[in-house]
JSON list of C-alpha atoms in Angstrom, two decimals:
[
{"chain": "A", "resi": 72, "resn": "MET", "atom": "CA", "xyz": [21.58, 40.13, 42.49]},
{"chain": "A", "resi": 73, "resn": "LEU", "atom": "CA", "xyz": [19.88, 37.92, 44.69]},
{"chain": "A", "resi": 74, "resn": "ALA", "atom": "CA", "xyz": [18.87, 35.60, 41.88]},
{"chain": "A", "resi": 75, "resn": "LYS", "atom": "CA", "xyz": [22.49, 34.76, 41.14]},
{"chain": "A", "resi": 76, "resn": "ALA", "atom": "CA", "xyz": [22.92, 33.95, 44.72]},
{"chain": "A", "resi": 77, "resn": "HIS", "atom": "CA", "xyz": [20.05, 31.61, 44.53]},
{"chain": "A", "resi": 78, "resn": "SER", "atom": "CA", "xyz": [20.96, 29.97, 41.30]},
{"chain": "A", "resi": 79, "resn": "LEU", "atom": "CA", "xyz": [25.55, 29.47, 42.37]},
{"chain": "A", "resi": 80, "resn": "PHE", "atom": "CA", "xyz": [23.32, 28.08, 45.52]},
{"chain": "A", "resi": 81, "resn": "SER", "atom": "CA", "xyz": [21.91, 25.43, 43.53]},
{"chain": "A", "resi": 82, "resn": "TYR", "atom": "CA", "xyz": [23.83, 24.73, 41.50]},
{"chain": "A", "resi": 83, "resn": "LEU", "atom": "CA", "xyz": [26.79, 23.93, 44.34]},
{"chain": "A", "resi": 84, "resn": "ARG", "atom": "CA", "xyz": [24.02, 21.91, 46.00]},
{"chain": "A", "resi": 85, "resn": "SER", "atom": "CA", "xyz": [23.30, 20.29, 42.07]},
{"chain": "A", "resi": 86, "resn": "LYS", "atom": "CA", "xyz": [27.14, 19.15, 42.44]},
{"chain": "A", "resi": 87, "resn": "ILE", "atom": "CA", "xyz": [27.97, 18.44, 45.51]},
{"chain": "A", "resi": 88, "resn": "LYS", "atom": "CA", "xyz": [24.51, 16.32, 46.36]},
{"chain": "A", "resi": 89, "resn": "LEU", "atom": "CA", "xyz": [23.90, 18.51, 49.62]},
{"chain": "A", "resi": 90, "resn": "SER", "atom": "CA", "xyz": [20.70, 18.55, 51.12]},
{"chain": "A", "resi": 91, "resn": "LEU", "atom": "CA", "xyz": [19.80, 21.99, 53.44]},
{"chain": "A", "resi": 92, "resn": "PRO", "atom": "CA", "xyz": [19.81, 20.45, 56.70]},
{"chain": "A", "resi": 93, "resn": "LEU", "atom": "CA", "xyz": [23.16, 19.35, 55.73]},
{"chain": "A", "resi": 94, "resn": "LEU", "atom": "CA", "xyz": [24.55, 22.22, 54.59]},
{"chain": "A", "resi": 95, "resn": "ILE", "atom": "CA", "xyz": [23.36, 23.94, 58.41]},
{"chain": "A", "resi": 96, "resn": "TYR", "atom": "CA", "xyz": [25.46, 20.85, 59.83]},
{"chain": "A", "resi": 97, "resn": "TRP", "atom": "CA", "xyz": [28.44, 21.75, 58.57]},
{"chain": "A", "resi": 98, "resn": "ALA", "atom": "CA", "xyz": [27.35, 25.14, 58.47]},
{"chain": "A", "resi": 99, "resn": "ILE", "atom": "CA", "xyz": [27.40, 24.93, 62.66]},
{"chain": "A", "resi": 100, "resn": "LEU", "atom": "CA", "xyz": [29.86, 21.79, 63.15]},
{"chain": "A", "resi": 101, "resn": "LEU", "atom": "CA", "xyz": [32.31, 24.91, 61.47]},
{"chain": "A", "resi": 102, "resn": "VAL", "atom": "CA", "xyz": [31.32, 27.78, 63.43]},
{"chain": "A", "resi": 103, "resn": "LEU", "atom": "CA", "xyz": [32.13, 25.70, 67.18]},
{"chain": "A", "resi": 104, "resn": "LEU", "atom": "CA", "xyz": [35.38, 24.65, 65.15]},
{"chain": "A", "resi": 105, "resn": "TRP", "atom": "CA", "xyz": [35.66, 28.37, 65.09]},
{"chain": "A", "resi": 106, "resn": "ILE", "atom": "CA", "xyz": [34.96, 29.49, 67.24]},
{"chain": "A", "resi": 107, "resn": "PHE", "atom": "CA", "xyz": [37.21, 26.82, 69.58]},
{"chain": "A", "resi": 108, "resn": "ILE", "atom": "CA", "xyz": [40.03, 28.11, 67.20]},
{"chain": "A", "resi": 109, "resn": "GLU", "atom": "CA", "xyz": [40.20, 31.27, 68.01]},
{"chain": "A", "resi": 110, "resn": "PHE", "atom": "CA", "xyz": [39.95, 31.47, 72.25]},
{"chain": "A", "resi": 111, "resn": "ALA", "atom": "CA", "xyz": [42.46, 28.77, 71.72]},
{"chain": "A", "resi": 112, "resn": "GLY", "atom": "CA", "xyz": [44.09, 31.88, 69.88]},
{"chain": "A", "resi": 113, "resn": "GLU", "atom": "CA", "xyz": [44.29, 33.97, 71.90]},
{"chain": "A", "resi": 114, "resn": "VAL", "atom": "CA", "xyz": [45.14, 31.44, 75.50]},
{"chain": "A", "resi": 115, "resn": "TYR", "atom": "CA", "xyz": [48.36, 31.31, 72.81]},
{"chain": "A", "resi": 116, "resn": "GLU", "atom": "CA", "xyz": [48.61, 34.06, 73.27]},
{"chain": "A", "resi": 117, "resn": "LYS", "atom": "CA", "xyz": [48.42, 34.90, 76.75]},
{"chain": "A", "resi": 118, "resn": "GLU", "atom": "CA", "xyz": [45.80, 36.89, 76.11]},
{"chain": "A", "resi": 119, "resn": "GLY", "atom": "CA", "xyz": [42.67, 36.99, 78.66]},
{"chain": "A", "resi": 120, "resn": "PHE", "atom": "CA", "xyz": [39.63, 37.59, 78.53]},
{"chain": "A", "resi": 121, "resn": "TRP", "atom": "CA", "xyz": [36.67, 40.07, 79.33]},
{"chain": "A", "resi": 122, "resn": "PHE", "atom": "CA", "xyz": [34.64, 38.16, 80.26]},
{"chain": "A", "resi": 123, "resn": "ASP", "atom": "CA", "xyz": [35.82, 36.20, 82.88]},
{"chain": "A", "resi": 124, "resn": "GLU", "atom": "CA", "xyz": [37.23, 38.51, 85.85]},
{"chain": "A", "resi": 125, "resn": "PRO", "atom": "CA", "xyz": [33.63, 39.93, 85.96]},
{"chain": "A", "resi": 126, "resn": "ILE", "atom": "CA", "xyz": [31.81, 36.70, 85.84]},
{"chain": "A", "resi": 127, "resn": "LEU", "atom": "CA", "xyz": [33.42, 34.77, 88.42]},
{"chain": "A", "resi": 128, "resn": "GLY", "atom": "CA", "xyz": [33.02, 38.04, 90.56]},
{"chain": "A", "resi": 129, "resn": "TRP", "atom": "CA", "xyz": [29.76, 37.62, 90.77]},
{"chain": "A", "resi": 130, "resn": "LEU", "atom": "CA", "xyz": [29.82, 33.74, 91.26]},
{"chain": "A", "resi": 131, "resn": "HIS", "atom": "CA", "xyz": [31.75, 34.00, 93.89]},
{"chain": "A", "resi": 132, "resn": "ARG", "atom": "CA", "xyz": [29.72, 36.50, 95.83]},
{"chain": "A", "resi": 133, "resn": "GLN", "atom": "CA", "xyz": [26.89, 33.98, 95.42]},
{"chain": "A", "resi": 134, "resn": "GLN", "atom": "CA", "xyz": [28.39, 31.57, 97.26]},
{"chain": "A", "resi": 135, "resn": "SER", "atom": "CA", "xyz": [26.25, 30.17, 100.24]},
{"chain": "A", "resi": 136, "resn": "PRO", "atom": "CA", "xyz": [27.31, 26.26, 102.41]},
{"chain": "A", "resi": 137, "resn": "GLY", "atom": "CA", "xyz": [24.80, 25.16, 100.96]},
{"chain": "A", "resi": 138, "resn": "LEU", "atom": "CA", "xyz": [25.20, 26.43, 96.87]},
{"chain": "A", "resi": 139, "resn": "THR", "atom": "CA", "xyz": [29.01, 24.52, 96.91]},
{"chain": "A", "resi": 140, "resn": "ARG", "atom": "CA", "xyz": [27.25, 21.46, 98.57]},
{"chain": "A", "resi": 141, "resn": "ALA", "atom": "CA", "xyz": [25.25, 21.22, 94.59]},
{"chain": "A", "resi": 142, "resn": "ALA", "atom": "CA", "xyz": [27.89, 22.10, 93.68]},
{"chain": "A", "resi": 143, "resn": "LEU", "atom": "CA", "xyz": [31.07, 19.61, 93.99]},
{"chain": "A", "resi": 144, "resn": "THR", "atom": "CA", "xyz": [28.09, 17.35, 94.19]},
{"chain": "A", "resi": 145, "resn": "ILE", "atom": "CA", "xyz": [26.92, 19.08, 90.54]},
{"chain": "A", "resi": 146, "resn": "THR", "atom": "CA", "xyz": [30.77, 17.66, 89.21]},
{"chain": "A", "resi": 147, "resn": "GLN", "atom": "CA", "xyz": [32.03, 14.37, 89.91]},
{"chain": "A", "resi": 148, "resn": "LEU", "atom": "CA", "xyz": [28.97, 14.33, 87.21]},
{"chain": "A", "resi": 149, "resn": "GLY", "atom": "CA", "xyz": [31.58, 14.91, 85.74]},
{"chain": "A", "resi": 150, "resn": "SER", "atom": "CA", "xyz": [34.15, 13.83, 86.94]},
{"chain": "A", "resi": 151, "resn": "GLY", "atom": "CA", "xyz": [36.35, 11.01, 85.34]},
{"chain": "A", "resi": 152, "resn": "TRP", "atom": "CA", "xyz": [36.52, 8.61, 88.11]},
{"chain": "A", "resi": 153, "resn": "PHE", "atom": "CA", "xyz": [31.91, 8.69, 86.56]},
{"chain": "A", "resi": 154, "resn": "LEU", "atom": "CA", "xyz": [32.04, 9.19, 83.57]},
{"chain": "A", "resi": 155, "resn": "ALA", "atom": "CA", "xyz": [34.75, 6.18, 82.88]},
{"chain": "A", "resi": 156, "resn": "ALA", "atom": "CA", "xyz": [33.25, 3.72, 85.47]},
{"chain": "A", "resi": 157, "resn": "ALA", "atom": "CA", "xyz": [29.55, 4.79, 83.28]},
{"chain": "A", "resi": 158, "resn": "SER", "atom": "CA", "xyz": [31.20, 4.78, 79.97]},
{"chain": "A", "resi": 159, "resn": "LEU", "atom": "CA", "xyz": [33.16, 1.51, 80.62]},
{"chain": "A", "resi": 160, "resn": "CYS", "atom": "CA", "xyz": [29.19, -0.83, 80.91]},
{"chain": "A", "resi": 161, "resn": "LEU", "atom": "CA", "xyz": [27.97, 1.26, 78.02]},
{"chain": "A", "resi": 162, "resn": "LEU", "atom": "CA", "xyz": [31.26, -0.30, 76.23]},
{"chain": "A", "resi": 163, "resn": "ILE", "atom": "CA", "xyz": [30.25, -3.72, 77.90]},
{"chain": "A", "resi": 164, "resn": "TYR", "atom": "CA", "xyz": [27.17, -3.42, 76.57]},
{"chain": "A", "resi": 165, "resn": "PHE", "atom": "CA", "xyz": [28.28, -2.70, 73.17]},
{"chain": "A", "resi": 166, "resn": "TRP", "atom": "CA", "xyz": [30.95, -5.57, 73.12]},
{"chain": "A", "resi": 167, "resn": "ILE", "atom": "CA", "xyz": [27.84, -8.24, 74.84]},
{"chain": "A", "resi": 168, "resn": "ARG", "atom": "CA", "xyz": [25.36, -7.20, 71.53]},
{"chain": "A", "resi": 169, "resn": "SER", "atom": "CA", "xyz": [27.87, -7.27, 68.89]},
{"chain": "A", "resi": 170, "resn": "ARG", "atom": "CA", "xyz": [26.56, -3.06, 67.92]},
{"chain": "A", "resi": 171, "resn": "TRP", "atom": "CA", "xyz": [30.26, -3.56, 66.72]},
{"chain": "A", "resi": 172, "resn": "ARG", "atom": "CA", "xyz": [29.27, 0.75, 64.99]},
{"chain": "A", "resi": 173, "resn": "ASP", "atom": "CA", "xyz": [28.00, 1.67, 68.85]},
{"chain": "A", "resi": 174, "resn": "LEU", "atom": "CA", "xyz": [31.36, 0.71, 70.19]},
{"chain": "A", "resi": 175, "resn": "LEU", "atom": "CA", "xyz": [33.87, 1.93, 67.90]},
{"chain": "A", "resi": 176, "resn": "PHE", "atom": "CA", "xyz": [31.15, 5.53, 68.00]},
{"chain": "A", "resi": 177, "resn": "TYR", "atom": "CA", "xyz": [31.26, 6.06, 71.31]},
{"chain": "A", "resi": 178, "resn": "ALA", "atom": "CA", "xyz": [35.40, 5.03, 71.72]},
{"chain": "A", "resi": 179, "resn": "LEU", "atom": "CA", "xyz": [35.98, 7.98, 69.10]},
{"chain": "A", "resi": 180, "resn": "ALA", "atom": "CA", "xyz": [34.01, 10.57, 70.24]},
{"chain": "A", "resi": 181, "resn": "PHE", "atom": "CA", "xyz": [34.32, 9.88, 74.57]},
{"chain": "A", "resi": 182, "resn": "GLY", "atom": "CA", "xyz": [38.01, 9.08, 74.31]},
{"chain": "A", "resi": 183, "resn": "GLY", "atom": "CA", "xyz": [38.73, 11.63, 71.40]},
{"chain": "A", "resi": 184, "resn": "THR", "atom": "CA", "xyz": [37.25, 14.27, 73.75]},
{"chain": "A", "resi": 185, "resn": "VAL", "atom": "CA", "xyz": [39.30, 12.82, 76.46]},
{"chain": "A", "resi": 186, "resn": "LEU", "atom": "CA", "xyz": [42.61, 12.69, 74.91]},
{"chain": "A", "resi": 187, "resn": "LEU", "atom": "CA", "xyz": [42.30, 16.35, 72.64]},
{"chain": "A", "resi": 188, "resn": "ASN", "atom": "CA", "xyz": [41.62, 17.95, 76.06]},
{"chain": "A", "resi": 189, "resn": "LEU", "atom": "CA", "xyz": [44.83, 16.20, 77.72]},
{"chain": "A", "resi": 190, "resn": "SER", "atom": "CA", "xyz": [46.51, 17.38, 75.12]},
{"chain": "A", "resi": 191, "resn": "ILE", "atom": "CA", "xyz": [45.65, 20.87, 74.65]},
{"chain": "A", "resi": 192, "resn": "LYS", "atom": "CA", "xyz": [46.34, 21.88, 78.21]},
{"chain": "A", "resi": 193, "resn": "GLN", "atom": "CA", "xyz": [49.63, 20.56, 78.11]},
{"chain": "A", "resi": 194, "resn": "VAL", "atom": "CA", "xyz": [50.32, 22.57, 75.54]},
{"chain": "A", "resi": 195, "resn": "LEU", "atom": "CA", "xyz": [48.95, 25.03, 75.78]},
{"chain": "A", "resi": 196, "resn": "GLY", "atom": "CA", "xyz": [49.73, 25.20, 79.67]},
{"chain": "A", "resi": 197, "resn": "ARG", "atom": "CA", "xyz": [46.99, 27.72, 80.88]},
{"chain": "A", "resi": 198, "resn": "ILE", "atom": "CA", "xyz": [47.21, 28.14, 85.05]},
{"chain": "A", "resi": 199, "resn": "ARG", "atom": "CA", "xyz": [43.79, 28.10, 87.07]},
{"chain": "A", "resi": 200, "resn": "PRO", "atom": "CA", "xyz": [42.09, 31.39, 87.20]},
{"chain": "A", "resi": 201, "resn": "ASP", "atom": "CA", "xyz": [43.07, 32.95, 90.71]},
{"chain": "A", "resi": 202, "resn": "PHE", "atom": "CA", "xyz": [40.60, 36.24, 91.13]},
{"chain": "A", "resi": 203, "resn": "PHE", "atom": "CA", "xyz": [38.96, 34.20, 93.92]},
{"chain": "A", "resi": 204, "resn": "PRO", "atom": "CA", "xyz": [39.79, 31.15, 95.99]},
{"chain": "A", "resi": 205, "resn": "GLN", "atom": "CA", "xyz": [39.67, 28.01, 94.43]},
{"chain": "A", "resi": 206, "resn": "LEU", "atom": "CA", "xyz": [36.27, 25.55, 96.49]},
{"chain": "A", "resi": 207, "resn": "SER", "atom": "CA", "xyz": [38.35, 22.35, 94.56]},
{"chain": "A", "resi": 208, "resn": "THR", "atom": "CA", "xyz": [41.23, 21.49, 94.35]},
{"chain": "A", "resi": 209, "resn": "GLU", "atom": "CA", "xyz": [43.14, 21.32, 90.81]},
{"chain": "A", "resi": 210, "resn": "THR", "atom": "CA", "xyz": [46.48, 20.63, 89.90]},
{"chain": "A", "resi": 211, "resn": "SER", "atom": "CA", "xyz": [46.10, 20.29, 85.99]},
{"chain": "A", "resi": 212, "resn": "TYR", "atom": "CA", "xyz": [46.07, 22.95, 83.48]},
{"chain": "A", "resi": 213, "resn": "SER", "atom": "CA", "xyz": [42.96, 24.91, 82.90]},
{"chain": "A", "resi": 214, "resn": "PHE", "atom": "CA", "xyz": [42.23, 24.68, 79.65]},
{"chain": "A", "resi": 215, "resn": "PRO", "atom": "CA", "xyz": [40.19, 24.20, 78.75]},
{"chain": "A", "resi": 216, "resn": "SER", "atom": "CA", "xyz": [38.09, 22.54, 81.02]},
{"chain": "A", "resi": 217, "resn": "GLY", "atom": "CA", "xyz": [38.80, 18.45, 81.14]},
{"chain": "A", "resi": 218, "resn": "HIS", "atom": "CA", "xyz": [34.99, 17.67, 83.21]},
{"chain": "A", "resi": 219, "resn": "THR", "atom": "CA", "xyz": [32.79, 20.35, 80.52]},
{"chain": "A", "resi": 220, "resn": "MET", "atom": "CA", "xyz": [34.43, 18.16, 77.97]},
{"chain": "A", "resi": 221, "resn": "ALA", "atom": "CA", "xyz": [34.24, 14.24, 79.37]},
{"chain": "A", "resi": 222, "resn": "SER", "atom": "CA", "xyz": [30.80, 15.69, 79.96]},
{"chain": "A", "resi": 223, "resn": "ALA", "atom": "CA", "xyz": [30.08, 16.75, 76.67]},
{"chain": "A", "resi": 224, "resn": "GLY", "atom": "CA", "xyz": [31.06, 13.89, 75.34]},
{"chain": "A", "resi": 225, "resn": "PHE", "atom": "CA", "xyz": [29.32, 11.78, 77.49]},
{"chain": "A", "resi": 226, "resn": "LEU", "atom": "CA", "xyz": [25.99, 13.68, 77.10]},
{"chain": "A", "resi": 227, "resn": "LEU", "atom": "CA", "xyz": [26.80, 14.13, 73.14]},
{"chain": "A", "resi": 228, "resn": "SER", "atom": "CA", "xyz": [27.81, 10.68, 72.31]},
{"chain": "A", "resi": 229, "resn": "LEU", "atom": "CA", "xyz": [24.71, 9.03, 74.46]},
{"chain": "A", "resi": 230, "resn": "PHE", "atom": "CA", "xyz": [22.14, 11.22, 72.08]},
{"chain": "A", "resi": 231, "resn": "PHE", "atom": "CA", "xyz": [23.47, 10.64, 69.20]},
{"chain": "A", "resi": 232, "resn": "LEU", "atom": "CA", "xyz": [22.42, 6.25, 70.35]},
{"chain": "A", "resi": 233, "resn": "ILE", "atom": "CA", "xyz": [19.07, 7.35, 71.23]},
{"chain": "A", "resi": 234, "resn": "ARG", "atom": "CA", "xyz": [18.52, 8.79, 68.76]},
{"chain": "A", "resi": 235, "resn": "LYS", "atom": "CA", "xyz": [19.17, 6.27, 66.69]},
{"chain": "A", "resi": 236, "resn": "TYR", "atom": "CA", "xyz": [17.62, 3.42, 68.61]},
{"chain": "A", "resi": 237, "resn": "LYS", "atom": "CA", "xyz": [14.83, 5.02, 71.41]},
{"chain": "A", "resi": 238, "resn": "PRO", "atom": "CA", "xyz": [14.03, 8.48, 68.74]},
{"chain": "A", "resi": 239, "resn": "ASN", "atom": "CA", "xyz": [10.71, 9.01, 70.25]},
{"chain": "A", "resi": 240, "resn": "TYR", "atom": "CA", "xyz": [12.78, 9.77, 73.61]},
{"chain": "A", "resi": 241, "resn": "GLN", "atom": "CA", "xyz": [15.63, 12.60, 72.20]},
{"chain": "A", "resi": 242, "resn": "ILE", "atom": "CA", "xyz": [13.35, 15.18, 73.20]},
{"chain": "A", "resi": 243, "resn": "LEU", "atom": "CA", "xyz": [13.46, 14.78, 76.90]},
{"chain": "A", "resi": 244, "resn": "ALA", "atom": "CA", "xyz": [17.34, 13.10, 76.15]},
{"chain": "A", "resi": 245, "resn": "SER", "atom": "CA", "xyz": [18.64, 16.86, 74.69]},
{"chain": "A", "resi": 246, "resn": "LEU", "atom": "CA", "xyz": [16.10, 18.91, 76.92]},
{"chain": "A", "resi": 247, "resn": "LEU", "atom": "CA", "xyz": [17.93, 16.32, 80.26]},
{"chain": "A", "resi": 248, "resn": "GLY", "atom": "CA", "xyz": [21.86, 16.85, 78.53]},
{"chain": "A", "resi": 249, "resn": "ILE", "atom": "CA", "xyz": [21.86, 20.56, 78.36]},
{"chain": "A", "resi": 250, "resn": "LEU", "atom": "CA", "xyz": [20.10, 20.45, 81.73]},
{"chain": "A", "resi": 251, "resn": "LEU", "atom": "CA", "xyz": [23.37, 18.49, 82.98]},
{"chain": "A", "resi": 252, "resn": "GLY", "atom": "CA", "xyz": [25.82, 19.73, 80.63]},
{"chain": "A", "resi": 253, "resn": "LEU", "atom": "CA", "xyz": [25.29, 23.15, 81.58]},
{"chain": "A", "resi": 254, "resn": "ALA", "atom": "CA", "xyz": [25.04, 22.57, 85.07]},
{"chain": "A", "resi": 255, "resn": "ILE", "atom": "CA", "xyz": [28.68, 21.20, 85.12]},
{"chain": "A", "resi": 256, "resn": "GLY", "atom": "CA", "xyz": [30.23, 24.15, 83.21]},
{"chain": "A", "resi": 257, "resn": "LEU", "atom": "CA", "xyz": [28.50, 26.44, 86.18]},
{"chain": "A", "resi": 258, "resn": "SER", "atom": "CA", "xyz": [30.38, 24.03, 89.19]},
{"chain": "A", "resi": 259, "resn": "ARG", "atom": "CA", "xyz": [33.26, 24.48, 87.05]},
{"chain": "A", "resi": 260, "resn": "ASN", "atom": "CA", "xyz": [33.08, 28.79, 87.38]},
{"chain": "A", "resi": 261, "resn": "TYR", "atom": "CA", "xyz": [30.85, 28.74, 90.75]},
{"chain": "A", "resi": 262, "resn": "LEU", "atom": "CA", "xyz": [34.25, 26.20, 92.26]},
{"chain": "A", "resi": 263, "resn": "GLN", "atom": "CA", "xyz": [36.55, 29.03, 90.75]},
{"chain": "A", "resi": 264, "resn": "VAL", "atom": "CA", "xyz": [38.74, 26.28, 88.86]},
{"chain": "A", "resi": 265, "resn": "HIS", "atom": "CA", "xyz": [37.87, 27.45, 85.30]},
{"chain": "A", "resi": 266, "resn": "PHE", "atom": "CA", "xyz": [37.25, 30.00, 83.26]},
{"chain": "A", "resi": 267, "resn": "PRO", "atom": "CA", "xyz": [34.11, 30.43, 81.35]},
{"chain": "A", "resi": 268, "resn": "SER", "atom": "CA", "xyz": [35.93, 30.83, 78.54]},
{"chain": "A", "resi": 269, "resn": "ASP", "atom": "CA", "xyz": [37.73, 27.51, 79.56]},
{"chain": "A", "resi": 270, "resn": "VAL", "atom": "CA", "xyz": [34.43, 25.33, 79.73]},
{"chain": "A", "resi": 271, "resn": "LEU", "atom": "CA", "xyz": [32.94, 27.59, 76.29]},
{"chain": "A", "resi": 272, "resn": "ALA", "atom": "CA", "xyz": [36.17, 26.55, 74.62]},
{"chain": "A", "resi": 273, "resn": "GLY", "atom": "CA", "xyz": [35.35, 22.54, 75.86]},
{"chain": "A", "resi": 274, "resn": "TRP", "atom": "CA", "xyz": [32.45, 22.85, 74.76]},
{"chain": "A", "resi": 275, "resn": "SER", "atom": "CA", "xyz": [32.92, 24.68, 71.49]},
{"chain": "A", "resi": 276, "resn": "LEU", "atom": "CA", "xyz": [35.61, 21.56, 71.31]},
{"chain": "A", "resi": 277, "resn": "THR", "atom": "CA", "xyz": [33.27, 18.05, 71.79]},
{"chain": "A", "resi": 278, "resn": "PHE", "atom": "CA", "xyz": [30.30, 19.34, 69.57]},
{"chain": "A", "resi": 279, "resn": "ALA", "atom": "CA", "xyz": [32.49, 19.36, 66.48]},
{"chain": "A", "resi": 280, "resn": "TRP", "atom": "CA", "xyz": [34.65, 17.20, 67.09]},
{"chain": "A", "resi": 281, "resn": "ILE", "atom": "CA", "xyz": [31.27, 14.35, 67.82]},
{"chain": "A", "resi": 282, "resn": "LEU", "atom": "CA", "xyz": [29.11, 16.96, 65.28]},
{"chain": "A", "resi": 283, "resn": "GLY", "atom": "CA", "xyz": [32.49, 15.15, 62.73]},
{"chain": "A", "resi": 284, "resn": "LEU", "atom": "CA", "xyz": [32.33, 11.92, 63.70]},
{"chain": "A", "resi": 285, "resn": "ASN", "atom": "CA", "xyz": [28.22, 11.94, 63.72]},
{"chain": "A", "resi": 286, "resn": "LEU", "atom": "CA", "xyz": [27.82, 12.74, 60.69]},
{"chain": "A", "resi": 287, "resn": "TRP", "atom": "CA", "xyz": [29.65, 9.48, 59.47]},
{"chain": "A", "resi": 288, "resn": "TYR", "atom": "CA", "xyz": [27.37, 7.03, 62.75]},
{"chain": "A", "resi": 289, "resn": "SER", "atom": "CA", "xyz": [24.39, 8.09, 61.25]},
{"chain": "A", "resi": 290, "resn": "ARG", "atom": "CA", "xyz": [24.71, 6.80, 57.69]},
{"chain": "A", "resi": 291, "resn": "ASN", "atom": "CA", "xyz": [24.73, 3.20, 59.43]},
{"chain": "A", "resi": 292, "resn": "LYS", "atom": "CA", "xyz": [21.88, 1.30, 60.26]},
{"chain": "A", "resi": 293, "resn": "VAL", "atom": "CA", "xyz": [20.53, 0.37, 62.85]},
{"chain": "A", "resi": 294, "resn": "ASP", "atom": "CA", "xyz": [22.15, -2.51, 64.63]},
{"chain": "A", "resi": 295, "resn": "GLU", "atom": "CA", "xyz": [19.89, -5.69, 63.21]},
{"chain": "A", "resi": 296, "resn": "ASN", "atom": "CA", "xyz": [20.16, -7.49, 67.00]},
{"chain": "A", "resi": 297, "resn": "ASP", "atom": "CA", "xyz": [17.99, -4.92, 68.12]}
]
C-alpha cells in the first residue's frame, strides 16, 4: 500500500511539476481557506462556538487599568487610520522607485484584505459579543475582525517584501510580525469587541489570500532598481 501511494505521489509530482515544498505550501493555503469557510458557515447559520464565551470570560477577569490602557494602545496599531497612513507611505515609495510589481502586490494584498473584510461583514452581519461590557466603542459588524485582518495583511505583505529584498532579516521580521499580530488580535478579545472566532477566522482568510498572491509575486525577480 505504501509503495503504491509513493508511486502515485511521484507520478503526480512528475505530471504537474510540483516540488514537495510547493505541495506543502498549497496544503497550508487550502487548510487555512477551509478553516475560514467552516467558521463562516457556522456564523451564516447563526451558530456559536463553544470556546468564545469561556475565553472572553477569562479575559474579562484579567482586566485591570494598566492592561486596558495597553490593549487600547496596541489595538490602534490595527486601526484603519494607522494602517492606511503606513500603506500610503509604502505605495509612494514603490512609485518613486518604479517598483511596479511590489506596488501591485501590496495593493492587491492589503487592499484585497480590506475589501474582503468589509464585504463579508455586510453579508454575514454578525453582532458584536455582549457577554461582558465592551471597553471600546464599535458599531460595525463583528465577523471577521477588521483590525485583525488589516494588521495581518499589512504584516504578512511586509514580510514577503522583506524576504525578497532583505532575506537576512526575514527571521527577525517574522518573529516581530507574529508577536505584533497576536497582540493586536488578543487586544480585540480583551476589549470585548470581538469573539475569538472572529479573530481566528480573520487570520485564516488573510493568510490564505496573501499566500495565494505570493505564488505569483515570489516568481518575479528582484526589480533592477534595487
